[in-house]
JSON list of C-alpha atoms in Angstrom, two decimals:
[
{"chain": "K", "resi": 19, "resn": "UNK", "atom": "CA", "xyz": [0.00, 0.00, 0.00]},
{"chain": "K", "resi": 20, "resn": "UNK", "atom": "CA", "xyz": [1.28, 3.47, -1.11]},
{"chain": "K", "resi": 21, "resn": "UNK", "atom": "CA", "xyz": [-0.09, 6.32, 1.19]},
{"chain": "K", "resi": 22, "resn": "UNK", "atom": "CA", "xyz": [0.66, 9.95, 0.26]},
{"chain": "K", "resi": 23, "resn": "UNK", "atom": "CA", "xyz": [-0.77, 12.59, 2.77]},
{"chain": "K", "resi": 24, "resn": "UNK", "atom": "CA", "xyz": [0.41, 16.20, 1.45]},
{"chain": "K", "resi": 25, "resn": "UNK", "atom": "CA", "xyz": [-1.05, 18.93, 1.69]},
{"chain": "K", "resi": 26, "resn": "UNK", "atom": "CA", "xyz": [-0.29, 21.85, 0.01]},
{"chain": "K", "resi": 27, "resn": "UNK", "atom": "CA", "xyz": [-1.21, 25.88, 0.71]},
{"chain": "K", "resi": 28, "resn": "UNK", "atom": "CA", "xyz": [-0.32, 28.80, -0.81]},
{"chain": "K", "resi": 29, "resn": "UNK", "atom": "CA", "xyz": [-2.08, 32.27, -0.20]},
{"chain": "K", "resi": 30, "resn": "UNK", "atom": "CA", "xyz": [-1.62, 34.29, -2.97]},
{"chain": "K", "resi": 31, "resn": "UNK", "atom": "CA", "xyz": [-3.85, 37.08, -4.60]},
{"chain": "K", "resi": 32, "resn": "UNK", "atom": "CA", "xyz": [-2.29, 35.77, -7.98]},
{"chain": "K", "resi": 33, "resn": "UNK", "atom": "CA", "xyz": [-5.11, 34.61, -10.73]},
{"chain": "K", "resi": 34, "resn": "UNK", "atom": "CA", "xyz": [-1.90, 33.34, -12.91]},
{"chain": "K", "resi": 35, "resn": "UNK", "atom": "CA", "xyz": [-0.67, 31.43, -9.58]},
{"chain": "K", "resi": 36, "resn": "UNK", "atom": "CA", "xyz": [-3.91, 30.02, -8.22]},
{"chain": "K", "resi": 37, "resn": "UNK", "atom": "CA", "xyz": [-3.69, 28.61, -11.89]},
{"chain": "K", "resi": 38, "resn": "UNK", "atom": "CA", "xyz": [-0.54, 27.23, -11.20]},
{"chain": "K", "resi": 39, "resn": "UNK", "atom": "CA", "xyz": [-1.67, 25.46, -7.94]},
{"chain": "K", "resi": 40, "resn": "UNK", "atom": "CA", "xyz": [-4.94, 24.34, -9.57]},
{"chain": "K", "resi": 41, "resn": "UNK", "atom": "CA", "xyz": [-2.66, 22.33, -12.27]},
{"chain": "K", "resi": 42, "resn": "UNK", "atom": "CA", "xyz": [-0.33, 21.36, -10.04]},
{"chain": "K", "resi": 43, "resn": "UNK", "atom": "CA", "xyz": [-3.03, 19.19, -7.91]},
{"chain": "K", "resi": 44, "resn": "UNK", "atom": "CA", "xyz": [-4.75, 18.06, -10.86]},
{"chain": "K", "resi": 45, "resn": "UNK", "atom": "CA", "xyz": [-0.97, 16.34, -11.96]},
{"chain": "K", "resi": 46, "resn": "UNK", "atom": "CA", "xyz": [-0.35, 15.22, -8.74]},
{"chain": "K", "resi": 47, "resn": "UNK", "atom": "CA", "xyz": [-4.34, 13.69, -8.94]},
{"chain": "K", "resi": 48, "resn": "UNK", "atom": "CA", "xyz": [-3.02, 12.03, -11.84]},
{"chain": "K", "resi": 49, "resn": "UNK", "atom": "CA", "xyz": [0.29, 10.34, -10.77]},
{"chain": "K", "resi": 50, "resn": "UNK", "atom": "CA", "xyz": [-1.34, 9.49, -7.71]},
{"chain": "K", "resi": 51, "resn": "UNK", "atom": "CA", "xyz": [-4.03, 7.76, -9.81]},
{"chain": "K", "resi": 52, "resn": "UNK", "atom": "CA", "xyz": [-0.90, 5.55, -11.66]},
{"chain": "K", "resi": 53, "resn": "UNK", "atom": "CA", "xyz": [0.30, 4.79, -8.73]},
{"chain": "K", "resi": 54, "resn": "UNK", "atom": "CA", "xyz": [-2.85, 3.07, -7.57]},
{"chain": "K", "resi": 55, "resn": "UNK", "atom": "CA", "xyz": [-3.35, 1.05, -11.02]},
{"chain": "K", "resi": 56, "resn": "UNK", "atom": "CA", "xyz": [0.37, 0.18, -10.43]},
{"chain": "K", "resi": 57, "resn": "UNK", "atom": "CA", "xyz": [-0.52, -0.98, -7.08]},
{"chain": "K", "resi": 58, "resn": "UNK", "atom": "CA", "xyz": [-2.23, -3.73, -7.99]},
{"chain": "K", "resi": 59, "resn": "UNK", "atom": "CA", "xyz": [0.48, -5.62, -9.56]},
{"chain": "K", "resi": 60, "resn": "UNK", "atom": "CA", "xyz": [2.69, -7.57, -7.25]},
{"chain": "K", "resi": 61, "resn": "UNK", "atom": "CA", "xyz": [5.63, -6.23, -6.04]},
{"chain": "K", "resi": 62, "resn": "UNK", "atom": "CA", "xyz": [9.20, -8.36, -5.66]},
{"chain": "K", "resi": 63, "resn": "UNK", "atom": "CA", "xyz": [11.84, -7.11, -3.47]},
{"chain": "K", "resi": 64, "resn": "UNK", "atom": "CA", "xyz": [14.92, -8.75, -3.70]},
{"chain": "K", "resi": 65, "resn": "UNK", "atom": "CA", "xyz": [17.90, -7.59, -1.54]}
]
């Protein structure tokens, strides 16, 4: 299991930077979306 807690808060009167952040979450939506279809294939270790 892969958790990823992160939060992430920027105050900024910016239009151009709230854009930023909006894409930014939506990306990090999406990786965090591969990860979970990854997930379900079995993982080997080997040391």
């Amino acid at each position: 299991m892969v958790h990823v807690n992160e939060t992430i808060i920027i105050q900024s009167s910016s239009p151009k930077m709230a854009e930023w952040v909006k894409r930014l979450k939506a990306h990090k939506a999406e990786q965090l979306e591969k990860l979970r279809n990854v997930e379900k294939c079995d993982f080997e270790f080997q040391f």
